[in-house]
PDB file of C-alpha atoms and ligand atoms in Angstrom:
ATOM      1  CA  MET W   1      19.427  40.928 -14.452  1.00 43.00           C
ATOM      2  CA  ALA W   2      15.888  41.034 -15.720  1.00 42.00           C
ATOM      3  CA  VAL W   3      15.203  38.910 -18.753  1.00 45.00           C
ATOM      4  CA  ALA W   4      13.205  40.540 -21.467  1.00 46.00           C
ATOM      5  CA  ASN W   5       9.981  38.743 -22.250  1.00 49.00           C
ATOM      6  CA  THR W   6      10.880  38.280 -25.861  1.00 53.00           C
ATOM      7  CA  GLY W   7      11.669  34.878 -27.225  1.00 56.00           C
ATOM      8  CA  ALA W   8      10.296  31.391 -27.619  1.00 57.00           C
ATOM      9  CA  VAL W   9       7.586  30.290 -25.205  1.00 56.00           C
ATOM     10  CA  ASN W  10       8.199  26.797 -23.825  1.00 57.00           C
ATOM     11  CA  GLY W  11       5.215  25.941 -21.684  1.00 63.00           C
ATOM     12  CA  ASP W  12       4.924  28.629 -18.998  1.00 71.00           C
ATOM     13  CA  VAL W  13       8.559  29.656 -19.386  1.00 74.00           C
ATOM     14  CA  VAL W  14       9.813  32.268 -21.814  1.00 80.00           C
ATOM     15  CA  VAL W  15      13.299  31.526 -23.127  1.00 80.00           C
ATOM     16  CA  PRO W  16      15.228  34.492 -24.528  1.00 83.00           C
ATOM     17  CA  ASP W  17      16.255  34.109 -28.147  1.00 83.00           C
ATOM     18  CA  GLU W  18      19.970  34.161 -27.331  1.00 84.00           C
ATOM     19  CA  LEU W  19      19.485  31.130 -25.034  1.00 83.00           C
ATOM     20  CA  ALA W  20      17.073  29.187 -27.188  1.00 79.00           C
ATOM     21  CA  ASN W  21      19.797  26.888 -28.521  1.00 81.00           C
ATOM     22  CA  ASN W  22      21.357  26.322 -25.104  1.00 83.00           C
ATOM     23  CA  VAL W  23      18.421  25.852 -22.761  1.00 78.00           C
ATOM     24  CA  PHE W  24      15.938  23.037 -22.987  1.00 75.00           C
ATOM     25  CA  ILE W  25      12.908  23.088 -20.736  1.00 75.00           C
ATOM     26  CA  GLY W  26      10.663  20.086 -20.354  1.00 74.00           C
ATOM     27  CA  THR W  27       8.750  18.013 -17.841  1.00 74.00           C
ATOM     28  CA  ILE W  28       9.784  14.883 -15.986  1.00 73.00           C
ATOM     29  CA  ALA W  29       7.354  12.839 -18.057  1.00 74.00           C
ATOM     30  CA  LYS W  30       8.715  14.129 -21.368  1.00 77.00           C
ATOM     31  CA  VAL W  31      12.424  14.388 -20.673  1.00 81.00           C
ATOM     32  CA  LEU W  32      13.581  12.385 -17.692  1.00 86.00           C
ATOM     33  CA  ASP W  33      11.225   9.412 -17.855  1.00 88.00           C
ATOM     34  CA  PRO W  34      12.222   8.228 -21.340  1.00 90.00           C
ATOM     35  CA  ILE W  35      15.933   8.423 -20.467  1.00 91.00           C
ATOM     36  CA  TYR W  36      15.438   6.831 -17.075  1.00 90.00           C
ATOM     37  CA  ASN W  37      13.281   4.020 -18.464  1.00 92.00           C
ATOM     38  CA  TRP W  38      15.487   3.473 -21.525  1.00 93.00           C
ATOM     39  CA  SER W  39      18.543   2.941 -19.358  1.00 92.00           C
ATOM     40  CA  ARG W  40      16.756   0.596 -16.962  1.00 92.00           C
ATOM     41  CA  ARG W  41      14.914  -1.470 -19.567  1.00 93.00           C
ATOM     42  CA  ASN W  42      18.147  -2.221 -21.416  1.00 93.00           C
ATOM     43  CA  SER W  43      20.209  -3.248 -18.411  1.00 93.00           C
ATOM     44  CA  ILE W  44      18.023  -5.634 -16.456  1.00 94.00           C
ATOM     45  CA  TRP W  45      20.281  -8.032 -14.600  1.00 95.00           C
ATOM     46  CA  PRO W  46      18.560 -11.247 -13.535  1.00 95.00           C
ATOM     47  CA  VAL W  47      19.613 -13.081 -10.413  1.00 95.00           C
ATOM     48  CA  THR W  48      21.269 -16.449 -11.105  1.00 93.00           C
ATOM     49  CA  PHE W  49      18.558 -18.624  -9.744  1.00 88.00           C
ATOM     50  CA  GLY W  50      16.818 -21.741 -11.058  1.00 92.00           C
ATOM     51  CA  LEU W  51      14.375 -24.137  -9.468  1.00 94.00           C
ATOM     52  CA  ALA W  52      13.576 -27.012 -11.841  1.00 94.00           C
ATOM     53  CA  CYS W  53      13.299 -27.997 -15.513  1.00 95.00           C
ATOM     54  CA  CYS W  54      12.210 -24.488 -16.576  1.00 96.00           C
ATOM     55  CA  ALA W  55      15.634 -23.313 -15.454  1.00 96.00           C
ATOM     56  CA  ILE W  56      17.177 -25.342 -18.301  1.00 96.00           C
ATOM     57  CA  GLU W  57      15.176 -23.298 -20.791  1.00 96.00           C
ATOM     58  CA  MET W  58      16.218 -20.118 -19.004  1.00 95.00           C
ATOM     59  CA  ILE W  59      19.867 -21.181 -19.308  1.00 94.00           C
ATOM     60  CA  CYS W  60      19.325 -21.892 -23.035  1.00 93.00           C
ATOM     61  CA  THR W  61      17.864 -18.414 -23.420  1.00 93.00           C
ATOM     62  CA  ALA W  62      21.076 -16.943 -22.072  1.00 91.00           C
ATOM     63  CA  SER W  63      23.170 -18.933 -24.538  1.00 90.00           C
ATOM     64  CA  SER W  64      24.627 -17.564 -27.764  1.00 89.00           C
ATOM     65  CA  ARG W  65      21.815 -18.992 -29.933  1.00 92.00           C
ATOM     66  CA  TYR W  66      19.213 -16.669 -28.403  1.00 92.00           C
ATOM     67  CA  ASP W  67      21.585 -13.986 -27.219  1.00 89.00           C
ATOM     68  CA  LEU W  68      20.018 -12.162 -24.291  1.00 90.00           C
ATOM     69  CA  ALA W  69      22.793  -9.587 -24.644  1.00 90.00           C
ATOM     70  CA  ARG W  70      20.641  -7.934 -27.302  1.00 90.00           C
ATOM     71  CA  PHE W  71      18.426  -6.796 -24.440  1.00 90.00           C
ATOM     72  CA  GLY W  72      21.231  -6.027 -22.004  1.00 89.00           C
ATOM     73  CA  MET W  73      20.066  -8.922 -19.825  1.00 90.00           C
ATOM     74  CA  GLU W  74      22.937 -11.340 -20.208  1.00 87.00           C
ATOM     75  CA  VAL W  75      24.614 -10.368 -16.950  1.00 91.00           C
ATOM     76  CA  PHE W  76      23.124 -12.920 -14.592  1.00 93.00           C
ATOM     77  CA  ARG W  77      24.319 -11.856 -11.179  1.00 94.00           C
ATOM     78  CA  ALA W  78      25.412 -14.275  -8.485  1.00 94.00           C
ATOM     79  CA  THR W  79      23.930 -12.150  -5.732  1.00 95.00           C
ATOM     80  CA  PRO W  80      20.434 -10.679  -5.351  1.00 95.00           C
ATOM     81  CA  ARG W  81      21.984  -7.416  -4.153  1.00 95.00           C
ATOM     82  CA  GLN W  82      23.133  -6.636  -7.724  1.00 95.00           C
ATOM     83  CA  SER W  83      19.993  -7.877  -9.506  1.00 95.00           C
ATOM     84  CA  ASP W  84      16.875  -6.218 -10.879  1.00 94.00           C
ATOM     85  CA  LEU W  85      14.941  -9.278 -11.949  1.00 96.00           C
ATOM     86  CA  MET W  86      14.065 -12.593 -10.344  1.00 97.00           C
ATOM     87  CA  ILE W  87      12.961 -15.249 -12.842  1.00 97.00           C
ATOM     88  CA  ILE W  88      11.018 -17.899 -10.941  1.00 97.00           C
ATOM     89  CA  SER W  89      11.939 -20.773 -13.226  1.00 95.00           C
ATOM     90  CA  GLY W  90      10.482 -24.010 -11.991  1.00 94.00           C
ATOM     91  CA  THR W  91       8.429 -25.785  -9.368  1.00 95.00           C
ATOM     92  CA  VAL W  92       8.156 -23.816  -6.149  1.00 94.00           C
ATOM     93  CA  THR W  93       8.216 -26.186  -3.219  1.00 93.00           C
ATOM     94  CA  LYS W  94       7.158 -25.185   0.263  1.00 91.00           C
ATOM     95  CA  LYS W  95      10.691 -25.823   1.414  1.00 91.00           C
ATOM     96  CA  MET W  96      12.066 -23.257  -1.042  1.00 93.00           C
ATOM     97  CA  VAL W  97       9.530 -20.441  -0.547  1.00 93.00           C
ATOM     98  CA  PRO W  98      11.174 -18.985   2.597  1.00 93.00           C
ATOM     99  CA  THR W  99      14.494 -18.830   0.722  1.00 94.00           C
ATOM    100  CA  ILE W 100      12.940 -17.285  -2.401  1.00 95.00           C
ATOM    101  CA  VAL W 101      11.226 -14.536  -0.409  1.00 95.00           C
ATOM    102  CA  ARG W 102      14.415 -13.866   1.527  1.00 95.00           C
ATOM    103  CA  LEU W 103      16.385 -13.500  -1.724  1.00 95.00           C
ATOM    104  CA  TYR W 104      13.723 -11.161  -3.120  1.00 96.00           C
ATOM    105  CA  ASN W 105      13.914  -8.982  -0.014  1.00 94.00           C
ATOM    106  CA  GLN W 106      17.671  -8.680  -0.560  1.00 95.00           C
ATOM    107  CA  MET W 107      17.225  -7.233  -4.061  1.00 95.00           C
ATOM    108  CA  PRO W 108      17.398  -3.434  -4.333  1.00 92.00           C
ATOM    109  CA  GLU W 109      14.532  -1.405  -5.779  1.00 89.00           C
ATOM    110  CA  PRO W 110      13.417  -1.209  -8.505  1.00 91.00           C
ATOM    111  CA  ARG W 111      13.016  -4.953  -8.815  1.00 94.00           C
ATOM    112  CA  TYR W 112      10.835  -7.197 -10.876  1.00 96.00           C
ATOM    113  CA  VAL W 113       9.583 -10.777 -10.780  1.00 97.00           C
ATOM    114  CA  LEU W 114       8.882 -12.942 -13.811  1.00 97.00           C
ATOM    115  CA  SER W 115       6.968 -16.158 -13.227  1.00 97.00           C
ATOM    116  CA  MET W 116       8.221 -18.681 -15.782  1.00 97.00           C
ATOM    117  CA  GLY W 117       6.143 -21.766 -16.530  1.00 96.00           C
ATOM    118  CA  ALA W 118       3.042 -23.497 -15.258  1.00 96.00           C
ATOM    119  CA  CYS W 119       4.646 -24.574 -11.980  1.00 95.00           C
ATOM    120  CA  ALA W 120       5.734 -21.112 -10.876  1.00 96.00           C
ATOM    121  CA  SER W 121       2.432 -19.527 -11.922  1.00 95.00           C
ATOM    122  CA  GLY W 122      -0.004 -22.096 -10.519  1.00 93.00           C
ATOM    123  CA  GLY W 123       1.641 -25.317  -9.373  1.00 91.00           C
ATOM    124  CA  GLY W 124       1.614 -26.898 -12.840  1.00 91.00           C
ATOM    125  CA  PRO W 125       1.415 -30.685 -12.927  1.00 92.00           C
ATOM    126  CA  PHE W 126       2.186 -30.758  -9.213  1.00 90.00           C
ATOM    127  CA  LYS W 127      -0.753 -28.560  -8.197  1.00 85.00           C
ATOM    128  CA  GLU W 128      -2.379 -29.812  -4.984  1.00 80.00           C
ATOM    129  CA  GLY W 129       0.813 -31.705  -4.209  1.00 83.00           C
ATOM    130  CA  TYR W 130       1.611 -31.818  -0.518  1.00 86.00           C
ATOM    131  CA  ASN W 131       4.934 -30.032  -1.015  1.00 88.00           C
ATOM    132  CA  VAL W 132       4.203 -27.533  -3.816  1.00 91.00           C
ATOM    133  CA  VAL W 133       2.729 -24.028  -3.597  1.00 91.00           C
ATOM    134  CA  ASP W 134       0.121 -23.167  -6.206  1.00 88.00           C
ATOM    135  CA  GLY W 135       1.716 -20.001  -7.482  1.00 92.00           C
ATOM    136  CA  ILE W 136       4.573 -17.794  -6.356  1.00 94.00           C
ATOM    137  CA  ASP W 137       2.237 -14.793  -6.611  1.00 93.00           C
ATOM    138  CA  LYS W 138       0.825 -15.857  -3.235  1.00 91.00           C
ATOM    139  CA  PHE W 139       4.101 -14.650  -1.754  1.00 92.00           C
ATOM    140  CA  LEU W 140       5.720 -12.168  -4.179  1.00 94.00           C
ATOM    141  CA  PRO W 141       4.404  -9.491  -6.560  1.00 94.00           C
ATOM    142  CA  VAL W 142       4.703 -10.958 -10.061  1.00 96.00           C
ATOM    143  CA  ASP W 143       5.103  -8.520 -12.976  1.00 96.00           C
ATOM    144  CA  VAL W 144       4.989 -10.921 -15.934  1.00 97.00           C
ATOM    145  CA  TYR W 145       3.676 -14.471 -16.307  1.00 97.00           C
ATOM    146  CA  VAL W 146       5.080 -16.705 -19.051  1.00 97.00           C
ATOM    147  CA  PRO W 147       2.875 -19.778 -19.686  1.00 96.00           C
ATOM    148  CA  GLY W 148       4.121 -23.155 -20.833  1.00 95.00           C
ATOM    149  CA  CYS W 149       5.588 -26.413 -19.527  1.00 94.00           C
ATOM    150  CA  PRO W 150       8.296 -25.522 -20.126  1.00 93.00           C
ATOM    151  CA  PRO W 151       8.126 -22.191 -21.938  1.00 96.00           C
ATOM    152  CA  THR W 152      10.504 -22.092 -24.890  1.00 96.00           C
ATOM    153  CA  PRO W 153      13.364 -19.591 -24.939  1.00 95.00           C
ATOM    154  CA  GLN W 154      11.317 -17.581 -27.434  1.00 96.00           C
ATOM    155  CA  ALA W 155       8.441 -17.439 -24.942  1.00 96.00           C
ATOM    156  CA  LEU W 156      10.767 -16.281 -22.178  1.00 96.00           C
ATOM    157  CA  ILE W 157      12.203 -13.590 -24.462  1.00 95.00           C
ATOM    158  CA  ASN W 158       8.637 -12.510 -25.230  1.00 96.00           C
ATOM    159  CA  GLY W 159       8.005 -12.220 -21.483  1.00 96.00           C
ATOM    160  CA  LEU W 160      11.164 -10.169 -21.046  1.00 96.00           C
ATOM    161  CA  ILE W 161      10.062  -7.818 -23.840  1.00 96.00           C
ATOM    162  CA  ALA W 162       6.696  -7.503 -22.071  1.00 96.00           C
ATOM    163  CA  LEU W 163       8.606  -6.510 -18.946  1.00 96.00           C
ATOM    164  CA  GLN W 164      10.492  -3.877 -20.937  1.00 95.00           C
ATOM    165  CA  GLU W 165       7.194  -2.477 -22.175  1.00 96.00           C
ATOM    166  CA  LYS W 166       5.946  -2.325 -18.597  1.00 95.00           C
ATOM    167  CA  ILE W 167       9.077  -0.435 -17.553  1.00 94.00           C
ATOM    168  CA  ASP W 168       8.490   2.022 -20.421  1.00 93.00           C
ATOM    169  CA  GLN W 169       5.211   3.026 -18.774  1.00 92.00           C
ATOM    170  CA  GLN W 170       6.757   3.852 -15.402  1.00 91.00           C
ATOM    171  CA  SER W 171       7.530   7.361 -14.240  1.00 89.00           C
ATOM    172  CA  ILE W 172       9.960   8.771 -11.711  1.00 86.00           C
ATOM    173  CA  ALA W 173       7.146  10.916 -10.365  1.00 84.00           C
ATOM    174  CA  THR W 174       4.962   7.953  -9.439  1.00 85.00           C
ATOM    175  CA  ALA W 175       7.464   5.116  -9.026  1.00 83.00           C
ATOM    176  CA  PRO W 176       6.598   3.380  -5.749  1.00 81.00           C
ATOM    177  CA  TRP W 177      10.234   2.995  -4.708  1.00 82.00           C
ATOM    178  CA  TYR W 178      10.674   6.785  -4.535  1.00 80.00           C
ATOM    179  CA  ASN W 179       7.420   7.382  -2.677  1.00 79.00           C
ATOM    180  CA  LYS W 180       7.849   5.193   0.334  1.00 77.00           C
ATOM    181  CA  LYS W 181       7.114   6.902   3.618  1.00 80.00           C
ATOM    182  CA  ASP W 182       7.901   3.646   5.334  1.00 78.00           C
ATOM    183  CA  PRO W 183      11.224   2.222   4.018  1.00 76.00           C
ATOM    184  CA  THR W 184      10.211  -1.261   5.118  1.00 78.00           C
ATOM    185  CA  ALA W 185       6.946  -1.143   3.151  1.00 79.00           C
ATOM    186  CA  GLY W 186       8.339  -3.284   0.309  1.00 80.00           C
ATOM    187  CA  ILE W 187       9.732  -5.956   2.598  1.00 87.00           C
ATOM    188  CA  TYR W 188       7.769  -9.163   2.259  1.00 89.00           C
ATOM    189  CA  PRO W 189       7.395 -11.381   5.322  1.00 86.00           C
ATOM    190  CA  VAL W 190       9.399 -14.567   4.998  1.00 88.00           C
ATOM    191  CA  PRO W 191       6.973 -17.512   5.290  1.00 86.00           C
ATOM    192  CA  VAL W 192       7.451 -19.986   8.093  1.00 83.00           C
ATOM    193  CA  LEU W 193       8.121 -23.589   7.192  1.00 78.00           C
ATOM    194  CA  GLY W 194       6.022 -25.870   9.378  1.00 69.00           C
ATOM    195  CA  PRO W 195       3.498 -28.719   9.073  1.00 64.00           C
ATOM    196  CA  ASP W 196       2.084 -26.528   6.352  1.00 71.00           C
ATOM    197  CA  LEU W 197       3.555 -23.320   5.025  1.00 76.00           C
ATOM    198  CA  VAL W 198       2.391 -20.278   6.966  1.00 78.00           C
ATOM    199  CA  ASP W 199       2.211 -16.956   5.183  1.00 79.00           C
ATOM    200  CA  LEU W 200       2.747 -14.385   7.910  1.00 79.00           C
ATOM    201  CA  ARG W 201       0.505 -11.895   6.088  1.00 80.00           C
ATOM    202  CA  GLN W 202      -2.388 -14.291   6.746  1.00 81.00           C
ATOM    203  CA  LEU W 203      -1.557 -14.860  10.403  1.00 83.00           C
ATOM    204  CA  ASP W 204      -4.620 -13.054  11.809  1.00 88.00           C
ATOM    205  CA  LEU W 205      -6.928 -14.957   9.480  1.00 87.00           C
ATOM    206  CA  ILE W 206      -5.240 -18.252  10.360  1.00 84.00           C
ATOM    207  CA  ARG W 207      -5.710 -17.552  14.069  1.00 86.00           C
ATOM    208  CA  GLN W 208      -9.388 -16.685  13.581  1.00 89.00           C
ATOM    209  CA  GLU W 209     -10.047 -19.844  11.602  1.00 86.00           C
ATOM    210  CA  ALA W 210      -8.083 -21.983  14.053  1.00 84.00           C
ATOM    211  CA  ALA W 211     -10.144 -20.591  16.950  1.00 87.00           C
ATOM    212  CA  LYS W 212     -13.325 -21.781  15.210  1.00 86.00           C
ATOM    213  CA  HIS W 213     -12.099 -25.369  15.074  1.00 81.00           C
ATOM    214  CA  PRO W 214     -10.201 -26.101  18.274  1.00 77.00           C
ATOM    215  CA  VAL W 215      -8.206 -29.292  18.129  1.00 73.00           C
ATOM    216  CA  GLU W 216      -8.058 -31.288  21.314  1.00 72.00           C
ATOM    217  CA  ASP W 217      -4.563 -32.119  22.424  1.00 70.00           C
ATOM    218  CA  PRO W 218      -4.620 -35.959  22.771  1.00 70.00           C
ATOM    219  CA  VAL W 219      -1.875 -35.958  25.419  1.00 70.00           C
ATOM    220  CA  ARG W 220      -3.713 -33.500  27.680  1.00 69.00           C
ATOM    221  CA  ALA W 221      -6.997 -35.292  27.080  1.00 69.00           C
ATOM    222  CA  ALA W 222      -5.450 -38.575  28.171  1.00 72.00           C
ATOM    223  CA  GLU W 223      -4.027 -36.942  31.305  1.00 71.00           C
ATOM    224  CA  ALA W 224      -7.374 -35.373  32.196  1.00 68.00           C
ATOM    225  CA  GLU W 225      -9.370 -38.620  31.860  1.00 65.00           C
ATOM    226  CA  PRO W 226      -9.725 -40.689  35.059  1.00 61.00           C
ATOM    227  CA  THR W 227      -7.930 -44.003  34.748  1.00 57.00           C
ATOM    228  CA  GLN W 228     -10.222 -47.047  34.692  1.00 59.00           C
ATOM    229  CA  PRO W 229      -9.260 -50.128  36.723  1.00 55.00           C
ATOM    230  CA  PRO W 230      -8.466 -52.999  34.371  1.00 53.00           C
ATOM    231  CA  ASP W 231     -11.241 -55.563  33.935  1.00 56.00           C
ATOM    232  CA  VAL W 232      -9.297 -58.570  35.116  1.00 53.00           C
ATOM    233  CA  ALA W 233     -12.121 -61.086  34.530  1.00 53.00           C
ATOM    234  CA  GLY W 234     -12.798 -59.978  30.960  1.00 51.00           C
ATOM    235  CA  ALA W 235      -9.201 -59.318  29.993  1.00 51.00           C
ATOM    236  CA  PRO W 236      -7.938 -61.434  27.127  1.00 52.00           C
ATOM    237  CA  LYS W 237      -5.483 -64.051  28.185  1.00 54.00           C
ATOM    238  CA  THR W 238      -1.969 -63.770  26.996  1.00 52.00           C
ATOM    239  CA  VAL W 239      -0.994 -66.700  24.838  1.00 50.00           C
ATOM    240  CA  GLU W 240       2.498 -67.838  25.558  1.00 54.00           C
ATOM    241  CA  PRO W 241       4.498 -68.746  22.466  1.00 53.00           C
ATOM    242  CA  GLN W 242       4.977 -72.460  22.187  1.00 54.00           C
ATOM    243  CA  THR W 243       8.485 -73.645  22.253  1.00 51.00           C
ATOM    244  CA  ALA W 244       9.622 -76.780  20.574  1.00 50.00           C
ATOM    245  CA  GLY W 245      10.490 -79.677  22.869  1.00 48.00           C
ATOM    246  CA  PRO W 246      13.771 -81.519  22.921  1.00 50.00           C
ATOM    247  CA  GLN W 247      14.365 -83.507  19.747  1.00 46.00           C
TER     248      GLN W 247
HETATM  249  S1  SF4 V   1       6.375 -25.936 -15.751  1.00 59.05           S
HETATM  250 FE1  SF4 V   1       6.911 -27.949 -16.611  1.00 59.05          FE
HETATM  251  S2  SF4 V   1       9.024 -27.672 -17.313  1.00 59.05           S
HETATM  252 FE2  SF4 V   1       8.599 -25.965 -15.896  1.00 59.05          FE
HETATM  253  S3  SF4 V   1       9.302 -26.686 -13.882  1.00 59.05           S
HETATM  254 FE3  SF4 V   1       7.121 -27.208 -14.077  1.00 59.05          FE
HETATM  255  S4  SF4 V   1       7.118 -29.333 -14.841  1.00 59.05           S
HETATM  256 FE4  SF4 V   1       9.157 -28.489 -15.241  1.00 59.05          FE
END
């Protein structure tokens, strides 16, 4: 049935008068995005995960005094597979980085990372320590940084509100998790724990730099060297320990 071109004009579409109260025509940006973002921003479930003293403040934030339930964030999940948010709350040691990246890879999209405190963002008081990484953003994409040592619960809440505002700006049309040609594109390589932490993304660069400064293997060098006969005449004499005589 042909529709008469009489009625309200909604963009490029003409809606007949008899349907004007029943049909709503809009764009993804105007209709779907606000609903989609509103539902996600008010139900962010963090993964139950703490690293050091900052985690105590994170736990306080979830208590009744600060009431994270106001933001729909009180449901800390015990598995990354049900979580949207990873709060890096504390000192990130090299030993823990492989585990943190593995947990992040197990979270479904869309997922977010909040770096809480000086340690997580840049090493904090342990920066340059032999066992501490100077920022989790070397290994994971961080959405919000919360400064402080430790940040107060109010500061963490402020960071969570900043995350909500970031979510408000996202669109279904451009969201990266719906536009992946390669489904493994968001998978981050798990670093290798060794003499020093190796980020697999930097492997080519590490190989190039290592080739510039070859390190001689001392065992092979010792095997390759011809053995010298001992200089018997100049050898130091062994001093026998003196033993006490009979009393
Ligand atoms: S930033 Fe301060 S409070 Fe937080 S984990 Fe580091 S040392 Fe502890």
